[in-house]
PDB file of C-alpha atoms in Angstrom:
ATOM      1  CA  UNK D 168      -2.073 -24.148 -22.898  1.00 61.00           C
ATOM      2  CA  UNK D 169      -4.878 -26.414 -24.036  1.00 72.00           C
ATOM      3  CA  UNK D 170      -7.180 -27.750 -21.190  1.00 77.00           C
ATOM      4  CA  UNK D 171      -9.621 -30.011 -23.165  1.00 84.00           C
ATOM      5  CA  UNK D 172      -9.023 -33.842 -23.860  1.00 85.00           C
ATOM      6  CA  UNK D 173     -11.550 -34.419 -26.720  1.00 90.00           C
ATOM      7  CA  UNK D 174     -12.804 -38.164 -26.844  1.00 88.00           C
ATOM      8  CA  UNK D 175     -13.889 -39.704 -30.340  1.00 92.00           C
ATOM      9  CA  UNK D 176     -15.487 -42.656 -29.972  1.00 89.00           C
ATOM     10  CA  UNK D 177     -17.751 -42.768 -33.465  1.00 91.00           C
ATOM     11  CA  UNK D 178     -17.117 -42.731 -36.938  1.00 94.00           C
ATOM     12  CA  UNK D 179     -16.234 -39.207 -38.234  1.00 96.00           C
ATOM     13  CA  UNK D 180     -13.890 -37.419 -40.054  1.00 97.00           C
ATOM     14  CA  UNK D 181     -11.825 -34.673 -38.417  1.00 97.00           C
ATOM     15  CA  UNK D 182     -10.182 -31.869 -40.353  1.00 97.00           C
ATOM     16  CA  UNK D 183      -9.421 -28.131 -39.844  1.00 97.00           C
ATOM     17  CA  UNK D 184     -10.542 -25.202 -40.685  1.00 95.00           C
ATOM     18  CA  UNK D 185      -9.426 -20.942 -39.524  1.00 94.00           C
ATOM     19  CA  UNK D 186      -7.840 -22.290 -35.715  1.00 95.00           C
ATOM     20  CA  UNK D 187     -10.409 -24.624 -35.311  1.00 96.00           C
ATOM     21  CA  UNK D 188     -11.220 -28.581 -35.220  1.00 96.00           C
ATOM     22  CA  UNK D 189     -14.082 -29.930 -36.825  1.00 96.00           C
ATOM     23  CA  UNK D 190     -15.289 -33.120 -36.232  1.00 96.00           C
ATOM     24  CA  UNK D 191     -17.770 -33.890 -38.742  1.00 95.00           C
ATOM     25  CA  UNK D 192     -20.706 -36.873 -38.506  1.00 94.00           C
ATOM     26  CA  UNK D 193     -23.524 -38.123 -41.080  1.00 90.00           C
ATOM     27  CA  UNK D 194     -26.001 -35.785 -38.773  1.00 89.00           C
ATOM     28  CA  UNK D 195     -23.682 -33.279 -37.388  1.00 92.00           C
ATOM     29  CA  UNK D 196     -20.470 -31.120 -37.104  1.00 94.00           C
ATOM     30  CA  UNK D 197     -18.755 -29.658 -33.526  1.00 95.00           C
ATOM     31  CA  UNK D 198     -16.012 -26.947 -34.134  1.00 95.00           C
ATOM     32  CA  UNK D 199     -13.122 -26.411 -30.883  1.00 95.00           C
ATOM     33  CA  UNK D 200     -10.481 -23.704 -31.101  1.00 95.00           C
ATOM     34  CA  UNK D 201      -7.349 -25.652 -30.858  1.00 94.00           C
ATOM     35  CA  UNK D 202      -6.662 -23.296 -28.157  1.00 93.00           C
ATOM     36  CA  UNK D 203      -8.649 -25.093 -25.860  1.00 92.00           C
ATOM     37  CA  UNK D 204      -7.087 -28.269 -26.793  1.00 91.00           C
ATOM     38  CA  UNK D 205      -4.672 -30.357 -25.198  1.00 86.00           C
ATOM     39  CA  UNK D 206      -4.921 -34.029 -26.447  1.00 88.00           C
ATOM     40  CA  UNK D 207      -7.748 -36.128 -28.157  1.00 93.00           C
ATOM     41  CA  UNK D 208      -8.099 -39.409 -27.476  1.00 92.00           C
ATOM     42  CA  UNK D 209      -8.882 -41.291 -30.758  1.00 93.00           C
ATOM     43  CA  UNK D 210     -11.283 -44.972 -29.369  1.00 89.00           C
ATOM     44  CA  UNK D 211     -12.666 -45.999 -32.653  1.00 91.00           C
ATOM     45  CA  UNK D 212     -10.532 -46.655 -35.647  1.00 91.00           C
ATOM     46  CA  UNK D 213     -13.622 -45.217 -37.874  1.00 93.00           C
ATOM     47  CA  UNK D 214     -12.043 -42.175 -38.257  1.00 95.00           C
ATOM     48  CA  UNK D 215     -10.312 -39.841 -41.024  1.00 96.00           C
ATOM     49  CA  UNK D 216      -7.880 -37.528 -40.510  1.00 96.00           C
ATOM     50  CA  UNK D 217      -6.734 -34.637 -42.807  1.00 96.00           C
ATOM     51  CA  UNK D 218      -3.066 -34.183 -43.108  1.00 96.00           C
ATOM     52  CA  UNK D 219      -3.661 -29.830 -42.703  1.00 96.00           C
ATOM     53  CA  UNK D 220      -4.940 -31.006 -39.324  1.00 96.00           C
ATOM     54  CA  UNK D 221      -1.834 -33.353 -38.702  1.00 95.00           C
ATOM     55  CA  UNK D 222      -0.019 -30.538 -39.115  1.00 95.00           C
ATOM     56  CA  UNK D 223      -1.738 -28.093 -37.276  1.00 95.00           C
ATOM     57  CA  UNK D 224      -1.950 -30.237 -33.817  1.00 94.00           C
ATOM     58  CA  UNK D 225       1.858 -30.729 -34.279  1.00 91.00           C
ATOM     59  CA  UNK D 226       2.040 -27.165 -34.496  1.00 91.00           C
ATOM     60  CA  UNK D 227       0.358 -26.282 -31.672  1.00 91.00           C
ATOM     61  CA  UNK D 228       1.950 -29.280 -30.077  1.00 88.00           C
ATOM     62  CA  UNK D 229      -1.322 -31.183 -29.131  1.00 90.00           C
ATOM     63  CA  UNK D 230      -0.991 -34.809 -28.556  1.00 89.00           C
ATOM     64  CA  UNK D 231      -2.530 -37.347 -30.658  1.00 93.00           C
ATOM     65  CA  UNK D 232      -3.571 -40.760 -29.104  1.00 92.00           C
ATOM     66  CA  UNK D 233      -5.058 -43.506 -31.096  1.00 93.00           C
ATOM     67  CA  UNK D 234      -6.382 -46.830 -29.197  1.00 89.00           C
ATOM     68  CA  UNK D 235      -6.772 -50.305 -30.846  1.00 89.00           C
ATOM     69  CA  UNK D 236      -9.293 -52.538 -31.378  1.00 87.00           C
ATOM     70  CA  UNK D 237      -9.619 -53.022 -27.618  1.00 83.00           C
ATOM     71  CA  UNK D 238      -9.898 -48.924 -27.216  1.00 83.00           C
ATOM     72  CA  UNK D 239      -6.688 -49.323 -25.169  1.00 84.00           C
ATOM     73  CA  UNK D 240      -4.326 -46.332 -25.983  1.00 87.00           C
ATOM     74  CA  UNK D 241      -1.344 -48.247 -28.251  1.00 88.00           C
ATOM     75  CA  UNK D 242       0.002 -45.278 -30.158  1.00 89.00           C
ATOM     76  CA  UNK D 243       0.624 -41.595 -29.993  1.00 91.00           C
ATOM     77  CA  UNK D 244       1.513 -38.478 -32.277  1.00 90.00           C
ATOM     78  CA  UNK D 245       3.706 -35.925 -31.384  1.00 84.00           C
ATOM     79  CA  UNK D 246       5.702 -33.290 -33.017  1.00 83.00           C
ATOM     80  CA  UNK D 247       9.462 -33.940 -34.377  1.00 79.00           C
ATOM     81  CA  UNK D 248      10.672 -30.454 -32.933  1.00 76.00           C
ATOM     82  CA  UNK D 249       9.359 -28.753 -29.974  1.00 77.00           C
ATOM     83  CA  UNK D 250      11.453 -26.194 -28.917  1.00 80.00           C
ATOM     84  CA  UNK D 251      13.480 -23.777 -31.511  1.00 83.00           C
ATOM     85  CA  UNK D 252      16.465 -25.527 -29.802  1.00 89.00           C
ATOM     86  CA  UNK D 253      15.533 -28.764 -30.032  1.00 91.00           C
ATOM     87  CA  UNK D 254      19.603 -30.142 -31.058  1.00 92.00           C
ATOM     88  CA  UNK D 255      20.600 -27.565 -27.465  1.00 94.00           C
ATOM     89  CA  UNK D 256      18.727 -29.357 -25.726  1.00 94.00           C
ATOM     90  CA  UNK D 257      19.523 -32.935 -26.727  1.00 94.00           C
ATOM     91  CA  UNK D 258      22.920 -32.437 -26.061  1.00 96.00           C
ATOM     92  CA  UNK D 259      22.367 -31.351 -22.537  1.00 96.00           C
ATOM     93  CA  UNK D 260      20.263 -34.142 -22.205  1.00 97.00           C
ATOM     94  CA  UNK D 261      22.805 -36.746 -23.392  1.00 96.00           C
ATOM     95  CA  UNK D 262      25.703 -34.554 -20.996  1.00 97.00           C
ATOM     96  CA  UNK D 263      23.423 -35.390 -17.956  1.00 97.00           C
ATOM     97  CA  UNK D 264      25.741 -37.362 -15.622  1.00 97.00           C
ATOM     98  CA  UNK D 265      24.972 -40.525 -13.521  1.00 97.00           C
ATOM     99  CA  UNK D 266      25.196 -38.626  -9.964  1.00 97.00           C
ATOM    100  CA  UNK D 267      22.863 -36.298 -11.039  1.00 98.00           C
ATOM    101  CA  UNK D 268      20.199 -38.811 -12.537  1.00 98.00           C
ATOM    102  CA  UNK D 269      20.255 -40.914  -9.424  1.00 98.00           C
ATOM    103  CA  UNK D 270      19.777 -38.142  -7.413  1.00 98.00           C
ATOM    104  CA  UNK D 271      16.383 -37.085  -9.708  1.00 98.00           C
ATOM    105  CA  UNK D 272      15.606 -40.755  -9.695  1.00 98.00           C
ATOM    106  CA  UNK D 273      15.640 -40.679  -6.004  1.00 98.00           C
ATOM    107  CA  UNK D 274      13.382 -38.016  -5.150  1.00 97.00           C
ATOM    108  CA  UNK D 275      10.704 -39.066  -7.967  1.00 98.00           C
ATOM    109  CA  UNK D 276      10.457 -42.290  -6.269  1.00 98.00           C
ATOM    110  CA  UNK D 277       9.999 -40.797  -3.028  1.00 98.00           C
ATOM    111  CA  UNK D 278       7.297 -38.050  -3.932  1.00 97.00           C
ATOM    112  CA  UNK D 279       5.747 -41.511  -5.685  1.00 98.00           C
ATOM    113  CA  UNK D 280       6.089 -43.379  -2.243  1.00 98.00           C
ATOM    114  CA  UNK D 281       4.650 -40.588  -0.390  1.00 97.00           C
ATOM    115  CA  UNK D 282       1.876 -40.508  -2.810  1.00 97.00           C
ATOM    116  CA  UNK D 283       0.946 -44.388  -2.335  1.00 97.00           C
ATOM    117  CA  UNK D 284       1.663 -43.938   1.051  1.00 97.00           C
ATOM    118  CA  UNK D 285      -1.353 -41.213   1.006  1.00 96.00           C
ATOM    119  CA  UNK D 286      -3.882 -42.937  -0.633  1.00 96.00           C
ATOM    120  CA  UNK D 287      -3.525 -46.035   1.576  1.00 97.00           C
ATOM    121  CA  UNK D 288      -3.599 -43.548   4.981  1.00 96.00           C
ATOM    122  CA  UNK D 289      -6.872 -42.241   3.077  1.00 95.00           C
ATOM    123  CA  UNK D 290      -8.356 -45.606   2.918  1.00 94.00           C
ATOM    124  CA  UNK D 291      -7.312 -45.852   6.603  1.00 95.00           C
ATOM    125  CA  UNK D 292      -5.093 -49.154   5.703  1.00 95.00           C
ATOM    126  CA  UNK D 293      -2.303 -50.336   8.035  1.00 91.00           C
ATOM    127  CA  UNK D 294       0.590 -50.152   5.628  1.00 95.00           C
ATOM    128  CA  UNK D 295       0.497 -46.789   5.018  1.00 96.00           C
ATOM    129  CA  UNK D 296       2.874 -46.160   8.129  1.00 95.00           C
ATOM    130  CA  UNK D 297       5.133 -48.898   6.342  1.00 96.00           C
ATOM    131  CA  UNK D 298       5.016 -47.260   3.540  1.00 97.00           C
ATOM    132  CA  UNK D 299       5.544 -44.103   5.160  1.00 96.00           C
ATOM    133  CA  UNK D 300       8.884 -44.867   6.949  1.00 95.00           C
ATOM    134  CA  UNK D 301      10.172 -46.260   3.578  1.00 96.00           C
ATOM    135  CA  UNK D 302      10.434 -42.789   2.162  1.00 97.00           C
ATOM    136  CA  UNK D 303      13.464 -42.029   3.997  1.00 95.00           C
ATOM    137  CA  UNK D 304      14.894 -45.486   3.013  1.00 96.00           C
ATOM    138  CA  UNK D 305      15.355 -44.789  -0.541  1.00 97.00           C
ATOM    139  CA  UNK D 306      19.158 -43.732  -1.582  1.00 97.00           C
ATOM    140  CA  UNK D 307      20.383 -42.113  -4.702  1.00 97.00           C
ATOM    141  CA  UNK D 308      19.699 -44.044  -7.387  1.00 95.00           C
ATOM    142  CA  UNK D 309      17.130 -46.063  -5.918  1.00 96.00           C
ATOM    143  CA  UNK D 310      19.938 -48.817  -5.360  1.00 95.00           C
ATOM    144  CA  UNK D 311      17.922 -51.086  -2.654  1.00 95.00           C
ATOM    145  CA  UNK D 312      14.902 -50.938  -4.927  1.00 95.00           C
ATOM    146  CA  UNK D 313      12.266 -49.229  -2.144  1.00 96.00           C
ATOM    147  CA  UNK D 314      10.493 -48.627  -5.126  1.00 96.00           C
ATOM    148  CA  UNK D 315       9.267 -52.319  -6.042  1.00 95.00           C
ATOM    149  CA  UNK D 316       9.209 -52.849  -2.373  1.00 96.00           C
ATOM    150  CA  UNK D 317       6.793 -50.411  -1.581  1.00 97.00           C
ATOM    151  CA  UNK D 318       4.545 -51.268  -4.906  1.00 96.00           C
ATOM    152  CA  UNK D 319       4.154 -55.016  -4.060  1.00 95.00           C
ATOM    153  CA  UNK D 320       2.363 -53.650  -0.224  1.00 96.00           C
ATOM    154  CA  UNK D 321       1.218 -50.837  -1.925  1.00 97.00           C
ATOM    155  CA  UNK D 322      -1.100 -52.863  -4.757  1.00 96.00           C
ATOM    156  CA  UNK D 323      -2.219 -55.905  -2.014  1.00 95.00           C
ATOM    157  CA  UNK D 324      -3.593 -53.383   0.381  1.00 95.00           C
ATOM    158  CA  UNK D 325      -5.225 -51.446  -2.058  1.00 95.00           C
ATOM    159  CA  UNK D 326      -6.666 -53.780  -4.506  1.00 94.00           C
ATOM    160  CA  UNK D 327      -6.562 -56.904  -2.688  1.00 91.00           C
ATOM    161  CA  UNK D 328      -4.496 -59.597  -1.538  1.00 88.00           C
ATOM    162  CA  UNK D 329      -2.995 -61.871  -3.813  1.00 86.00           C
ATOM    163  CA  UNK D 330      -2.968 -58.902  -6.736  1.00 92.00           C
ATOM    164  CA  UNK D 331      -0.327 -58.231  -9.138  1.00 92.00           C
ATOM    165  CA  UNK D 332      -0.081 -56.192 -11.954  1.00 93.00           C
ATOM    166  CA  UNK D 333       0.642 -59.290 -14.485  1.00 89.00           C
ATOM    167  CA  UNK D 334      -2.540 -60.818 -13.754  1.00 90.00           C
ATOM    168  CA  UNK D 335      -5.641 -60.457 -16.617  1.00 90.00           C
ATOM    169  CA  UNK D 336      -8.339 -58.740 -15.065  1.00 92.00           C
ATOM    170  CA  UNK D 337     -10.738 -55.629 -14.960  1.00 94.00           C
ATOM    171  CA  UNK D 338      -8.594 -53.400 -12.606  1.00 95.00           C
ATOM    172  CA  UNK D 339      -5.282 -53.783 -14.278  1.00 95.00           C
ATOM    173  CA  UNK D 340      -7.112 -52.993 -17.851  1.00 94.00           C
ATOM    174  CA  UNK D 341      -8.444 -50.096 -16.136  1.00 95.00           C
ATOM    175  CA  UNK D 342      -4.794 -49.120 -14.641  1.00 96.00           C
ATOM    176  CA  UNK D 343      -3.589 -49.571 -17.890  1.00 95.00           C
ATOM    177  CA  UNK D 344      -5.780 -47.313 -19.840  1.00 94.00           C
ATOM    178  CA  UNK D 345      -5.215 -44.344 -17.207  1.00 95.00           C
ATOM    179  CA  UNK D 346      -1.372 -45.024 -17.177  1.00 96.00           C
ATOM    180  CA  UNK D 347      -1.141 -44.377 -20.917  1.00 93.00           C
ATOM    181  CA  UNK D 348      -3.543 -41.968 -20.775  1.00 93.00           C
ATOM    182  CA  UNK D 349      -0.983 -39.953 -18.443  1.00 95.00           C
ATOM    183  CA  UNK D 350       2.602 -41.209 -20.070  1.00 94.00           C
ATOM    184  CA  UNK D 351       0.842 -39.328 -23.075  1.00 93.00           C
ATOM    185  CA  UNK D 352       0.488 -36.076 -21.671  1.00 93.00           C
ATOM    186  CA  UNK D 353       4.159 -36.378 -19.718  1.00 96.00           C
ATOM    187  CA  UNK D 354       5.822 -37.438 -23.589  1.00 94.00           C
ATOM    188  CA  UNK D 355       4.143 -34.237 -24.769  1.00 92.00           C
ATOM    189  CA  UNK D 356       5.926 -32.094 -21.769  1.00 94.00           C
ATOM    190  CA  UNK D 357       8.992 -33.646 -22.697  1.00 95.00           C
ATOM    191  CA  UNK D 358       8.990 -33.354 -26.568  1.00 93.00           C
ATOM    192  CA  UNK D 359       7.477 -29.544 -26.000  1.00 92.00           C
ATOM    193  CA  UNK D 360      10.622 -28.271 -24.652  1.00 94.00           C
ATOM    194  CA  UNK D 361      12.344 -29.908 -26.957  1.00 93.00           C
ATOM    195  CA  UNK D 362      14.274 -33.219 -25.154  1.00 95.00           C
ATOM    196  CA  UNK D 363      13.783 -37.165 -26.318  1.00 94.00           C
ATOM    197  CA  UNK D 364      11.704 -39.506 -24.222  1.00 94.00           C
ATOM    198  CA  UNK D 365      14.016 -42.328 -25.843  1.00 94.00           C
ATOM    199  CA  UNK D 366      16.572 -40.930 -23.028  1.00 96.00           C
ATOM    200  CA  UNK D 367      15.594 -41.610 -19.465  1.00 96.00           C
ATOM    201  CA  UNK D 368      17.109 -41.725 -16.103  1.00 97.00           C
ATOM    202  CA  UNK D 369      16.718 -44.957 -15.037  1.00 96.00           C
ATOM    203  CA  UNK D 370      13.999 -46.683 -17.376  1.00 94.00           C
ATOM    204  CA  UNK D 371      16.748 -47.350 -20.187  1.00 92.00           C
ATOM    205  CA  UNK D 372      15.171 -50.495 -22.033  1.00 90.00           C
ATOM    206  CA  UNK D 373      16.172 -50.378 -25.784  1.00 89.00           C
ATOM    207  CA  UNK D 374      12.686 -51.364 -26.804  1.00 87.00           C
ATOM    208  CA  UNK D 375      10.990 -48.515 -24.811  1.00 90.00           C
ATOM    209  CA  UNK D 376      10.528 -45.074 -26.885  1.00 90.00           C
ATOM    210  CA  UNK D 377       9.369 -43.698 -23.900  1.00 93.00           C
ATOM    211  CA  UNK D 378      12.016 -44.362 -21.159  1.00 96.00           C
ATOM    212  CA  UNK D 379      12.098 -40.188 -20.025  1.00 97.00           C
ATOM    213  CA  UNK D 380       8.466 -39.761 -19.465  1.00 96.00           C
ATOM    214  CA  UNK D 381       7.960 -43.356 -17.614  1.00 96.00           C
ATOM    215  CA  UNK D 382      10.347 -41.866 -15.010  1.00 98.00           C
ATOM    216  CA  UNK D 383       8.835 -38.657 -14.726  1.00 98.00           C
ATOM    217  CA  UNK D 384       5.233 -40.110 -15.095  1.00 97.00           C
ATOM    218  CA  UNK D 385       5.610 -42.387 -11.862  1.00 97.00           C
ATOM    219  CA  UNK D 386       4.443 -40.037  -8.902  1.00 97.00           C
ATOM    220  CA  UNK D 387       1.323 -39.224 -10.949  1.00 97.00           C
ATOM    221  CA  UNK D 388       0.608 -42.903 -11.186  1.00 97.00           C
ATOM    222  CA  UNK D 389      -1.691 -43.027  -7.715  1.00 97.00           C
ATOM    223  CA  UNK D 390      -4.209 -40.429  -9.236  1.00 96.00           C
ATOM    224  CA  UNK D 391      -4.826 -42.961 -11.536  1.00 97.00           C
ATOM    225  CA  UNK D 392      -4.531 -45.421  -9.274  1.00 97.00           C
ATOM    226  CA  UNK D 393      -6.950 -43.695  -6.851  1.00 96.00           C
ATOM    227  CA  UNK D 394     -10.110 -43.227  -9.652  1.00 95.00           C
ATOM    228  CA  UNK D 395      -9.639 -46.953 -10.706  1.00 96.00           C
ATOM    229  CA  UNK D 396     -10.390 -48.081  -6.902  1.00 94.00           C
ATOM    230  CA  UNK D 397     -13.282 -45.516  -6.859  1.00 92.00           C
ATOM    231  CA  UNK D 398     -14.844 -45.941  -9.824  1.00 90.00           C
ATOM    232  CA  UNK D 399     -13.840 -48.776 -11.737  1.00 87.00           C
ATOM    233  CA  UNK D 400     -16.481 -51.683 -10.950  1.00 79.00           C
ATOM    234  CA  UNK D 401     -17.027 -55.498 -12.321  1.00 77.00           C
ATOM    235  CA  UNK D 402     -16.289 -54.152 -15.852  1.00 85.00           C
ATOM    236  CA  UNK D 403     -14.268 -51.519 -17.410  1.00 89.00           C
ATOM    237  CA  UNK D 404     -17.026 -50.137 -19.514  1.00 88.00           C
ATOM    238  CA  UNK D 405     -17.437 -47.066 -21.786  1.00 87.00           C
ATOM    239  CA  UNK D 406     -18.354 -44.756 -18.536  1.00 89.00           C
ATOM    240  CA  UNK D 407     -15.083 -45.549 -17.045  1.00 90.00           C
ATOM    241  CA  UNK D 408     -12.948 -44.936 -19.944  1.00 90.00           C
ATOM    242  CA  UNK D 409     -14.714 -41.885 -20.136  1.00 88.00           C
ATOM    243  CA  UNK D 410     -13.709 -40.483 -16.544  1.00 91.00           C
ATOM    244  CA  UNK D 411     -10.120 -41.625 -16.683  1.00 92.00           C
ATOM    245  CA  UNK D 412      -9.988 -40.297 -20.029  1.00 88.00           C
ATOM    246  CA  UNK D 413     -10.709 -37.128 -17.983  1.00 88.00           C
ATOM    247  CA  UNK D 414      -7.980 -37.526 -15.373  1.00 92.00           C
ATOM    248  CA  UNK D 415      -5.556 -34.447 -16.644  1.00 91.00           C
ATOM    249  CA  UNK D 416      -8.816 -31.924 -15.451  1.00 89.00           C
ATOM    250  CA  UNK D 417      -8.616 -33.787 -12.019  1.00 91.00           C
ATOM    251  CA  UNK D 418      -7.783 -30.847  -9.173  1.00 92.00           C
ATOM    252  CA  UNK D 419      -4.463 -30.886  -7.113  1.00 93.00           C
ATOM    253  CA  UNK D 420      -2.383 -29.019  -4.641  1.00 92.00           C
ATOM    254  CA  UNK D 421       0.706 -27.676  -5.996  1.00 92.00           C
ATOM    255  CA  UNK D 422       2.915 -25.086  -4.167  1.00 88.00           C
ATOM    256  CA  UNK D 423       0.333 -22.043  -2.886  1.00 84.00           C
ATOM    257  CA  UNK D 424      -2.384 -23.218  -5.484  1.00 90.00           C
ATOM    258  CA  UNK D 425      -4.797 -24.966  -6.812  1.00 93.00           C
ATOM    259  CA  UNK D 426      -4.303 -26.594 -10.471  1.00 93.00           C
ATOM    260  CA  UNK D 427      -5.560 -28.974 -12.980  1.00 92.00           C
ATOM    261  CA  UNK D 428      -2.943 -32.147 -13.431  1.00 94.00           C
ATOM    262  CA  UNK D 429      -2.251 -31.025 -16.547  1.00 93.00           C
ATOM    263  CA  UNK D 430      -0.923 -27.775 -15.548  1.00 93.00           C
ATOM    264  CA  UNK D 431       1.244 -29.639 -12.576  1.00 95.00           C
ATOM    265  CA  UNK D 432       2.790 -32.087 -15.193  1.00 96.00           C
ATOM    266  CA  UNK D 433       4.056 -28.991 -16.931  1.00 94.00           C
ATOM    267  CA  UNK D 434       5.725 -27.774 -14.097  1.00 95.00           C
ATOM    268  CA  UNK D 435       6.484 -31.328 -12.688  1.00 96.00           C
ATOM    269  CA  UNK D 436       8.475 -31.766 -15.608  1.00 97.00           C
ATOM    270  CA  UNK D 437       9.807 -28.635 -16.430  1.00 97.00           C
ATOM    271  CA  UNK D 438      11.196 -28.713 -12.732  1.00 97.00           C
ATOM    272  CA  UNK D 439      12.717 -31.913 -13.096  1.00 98.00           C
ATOM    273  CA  UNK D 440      14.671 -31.269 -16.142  1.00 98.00           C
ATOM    274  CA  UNK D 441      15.958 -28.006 -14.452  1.00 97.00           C
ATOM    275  CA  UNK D 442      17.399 -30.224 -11.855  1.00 98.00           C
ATOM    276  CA  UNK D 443      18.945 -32.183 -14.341  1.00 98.00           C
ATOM    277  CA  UNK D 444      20.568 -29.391 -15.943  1.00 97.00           C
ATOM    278  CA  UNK D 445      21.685 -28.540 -12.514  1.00 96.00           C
ATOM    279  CA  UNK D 446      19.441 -24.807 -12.707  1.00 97.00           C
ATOM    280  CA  UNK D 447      17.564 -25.801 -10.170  1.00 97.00           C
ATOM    281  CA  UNK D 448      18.213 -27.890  -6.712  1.00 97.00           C
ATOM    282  CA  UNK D 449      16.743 -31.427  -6.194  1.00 97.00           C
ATOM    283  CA  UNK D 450      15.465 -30.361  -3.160  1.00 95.00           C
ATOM    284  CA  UNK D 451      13.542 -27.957  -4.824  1.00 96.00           C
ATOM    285  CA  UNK D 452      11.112 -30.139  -7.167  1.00 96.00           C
ATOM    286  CA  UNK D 453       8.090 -29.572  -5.600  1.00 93.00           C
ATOM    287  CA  UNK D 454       5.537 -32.168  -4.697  1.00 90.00           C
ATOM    288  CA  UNK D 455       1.409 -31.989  -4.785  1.00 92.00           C
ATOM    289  CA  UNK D 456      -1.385 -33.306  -3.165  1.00 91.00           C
ATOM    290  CA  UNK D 457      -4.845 -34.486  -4.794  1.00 83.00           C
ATOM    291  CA  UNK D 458      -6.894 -32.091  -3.623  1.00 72.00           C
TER     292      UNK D 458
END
């Protein structure tokens, strides 16, 4: 598996060439072995892409992310097939019954809650005991909503009362940016083994192409969350796009070990979707701490 994210942010053209990228410039040209590639992260729109690289990133199923004009990530490429069983696993995806869902849905909003609940204990705030006790509040399905409870203490202690995540500033463009940075690398867990983000769990909005991997994405959200209120200042300049752009390499405590975010995704994921096919029990996903 790829560990680089490579970030173009100047004209070039990028083609391929013998298992390798080249990103070519008036002065210049950088060759990567796709091997060591996981995403790239396109932030100018000054850039040319050959369709024998196209093909080769789907191939090797790296993820493709190009930005606007505001360098906020608005559109991603990503292989058709994934997996050689691609139509097997679609129809156990679409067999997945409600009880099961809600029960998934349940404990990914509780590892989420015990991550917020973490970062605000680390910032030595008073609600993360409130936050804490909530964990065990939340039933199958999520039916009392702990999960939009907890977020509206969650976002006031951290950022600051009288915050919300509809208002225009510098933090939420910031938030933003790392949040698609990580629904990117979740849809390419997801597609890689061969299932649909269209199909989610409990984010089922007919508009969304993306409704599987913004359930499975939400315990990973306070990583982001957590760089944005250490590094993110009066502006969300190039240097900050930069680091959060670099949030996959972040380490964290997974099981017995130590692992890049990347890596936990994968097995994030790939646990969850066990549990869904019933080959593995809920109680078994396995959580991780930012180490």
């Amino acid at each position: 598996m790829g560990f680089r994210t490579i970030f173009i942010e100047s004209p070039c053209r990028l083609s391929y060439e013998s298992g390798y990228l080249l990103v070519r410039k008036e002065d210049s040209t950088t060759k990567i072995h796709l091997s060591e590639v996981s995403s790239i992260l396109l932030q100018t729109r000054q850039v040319y892409i050959s369709a024998y690289l196209m093909s080769e990133l789907a191939k090797n199923k790296i993820s493709l992310v190009v930005s606007d004009e505001r360098k906020d990530p608005i559109g991603q490429y990503l292989p058709l097939y994934g997996a050689h069983n691609t139509s097997k696993r679609i129809m156990e995806q679409l067999a997945w019954g409600e009880p099961i869902k809600k029960r998934v849905w349940q404990h990914v909003v509780r590892e989420k809650i015990r991550q917020q609940a973490t970062l605000l204990k680390e910032r030595d705030l008073p609600s993360a005991q409130t936050l804490k006790r909530s964990i065990d509040e939340v039933r199958s399905g999520d039916v009392t909503n702990r999960e939009a409870a907890a977020a509206r203490i969650y976002f006031q202690e951290l950022f600051g009362d009288g915050f919300t995540r509809s208002v225009d500033c510098t933090i939420n463009s910031a938030l933003n940016y790392g949040y698609a940075i990580l629904l990117s690398a979740v849809n390419r867990e997801i597609v890689s083994r061969g299932y649909l983000t269209q199909c989610g769990i409990c984010h089922r909005n007919e508009f969304n192409q993306f409704n599987l991997a913004c359930d499975l994405m939400e315990p990973f959200r306070p990583v982001v969350d957590r760089m944005v209120d250490e590094w993110v200042g009066a502006e969300f300049d190039s240097d900050a796009r930069h680091i959060l752009a670099d949030l996959l390499n972040n380490t964290v405590l997974y099981k017995d070990g130590t692992y890049k975010l990347s890596s936990v995704i994968s097995l994030y994921v790939q646990d969850c979707l066990n549990a869904l096919n019933k080959k593995l029990a809920v109680s078994d996903i396995a959580g991780f701490d930012i180490k």
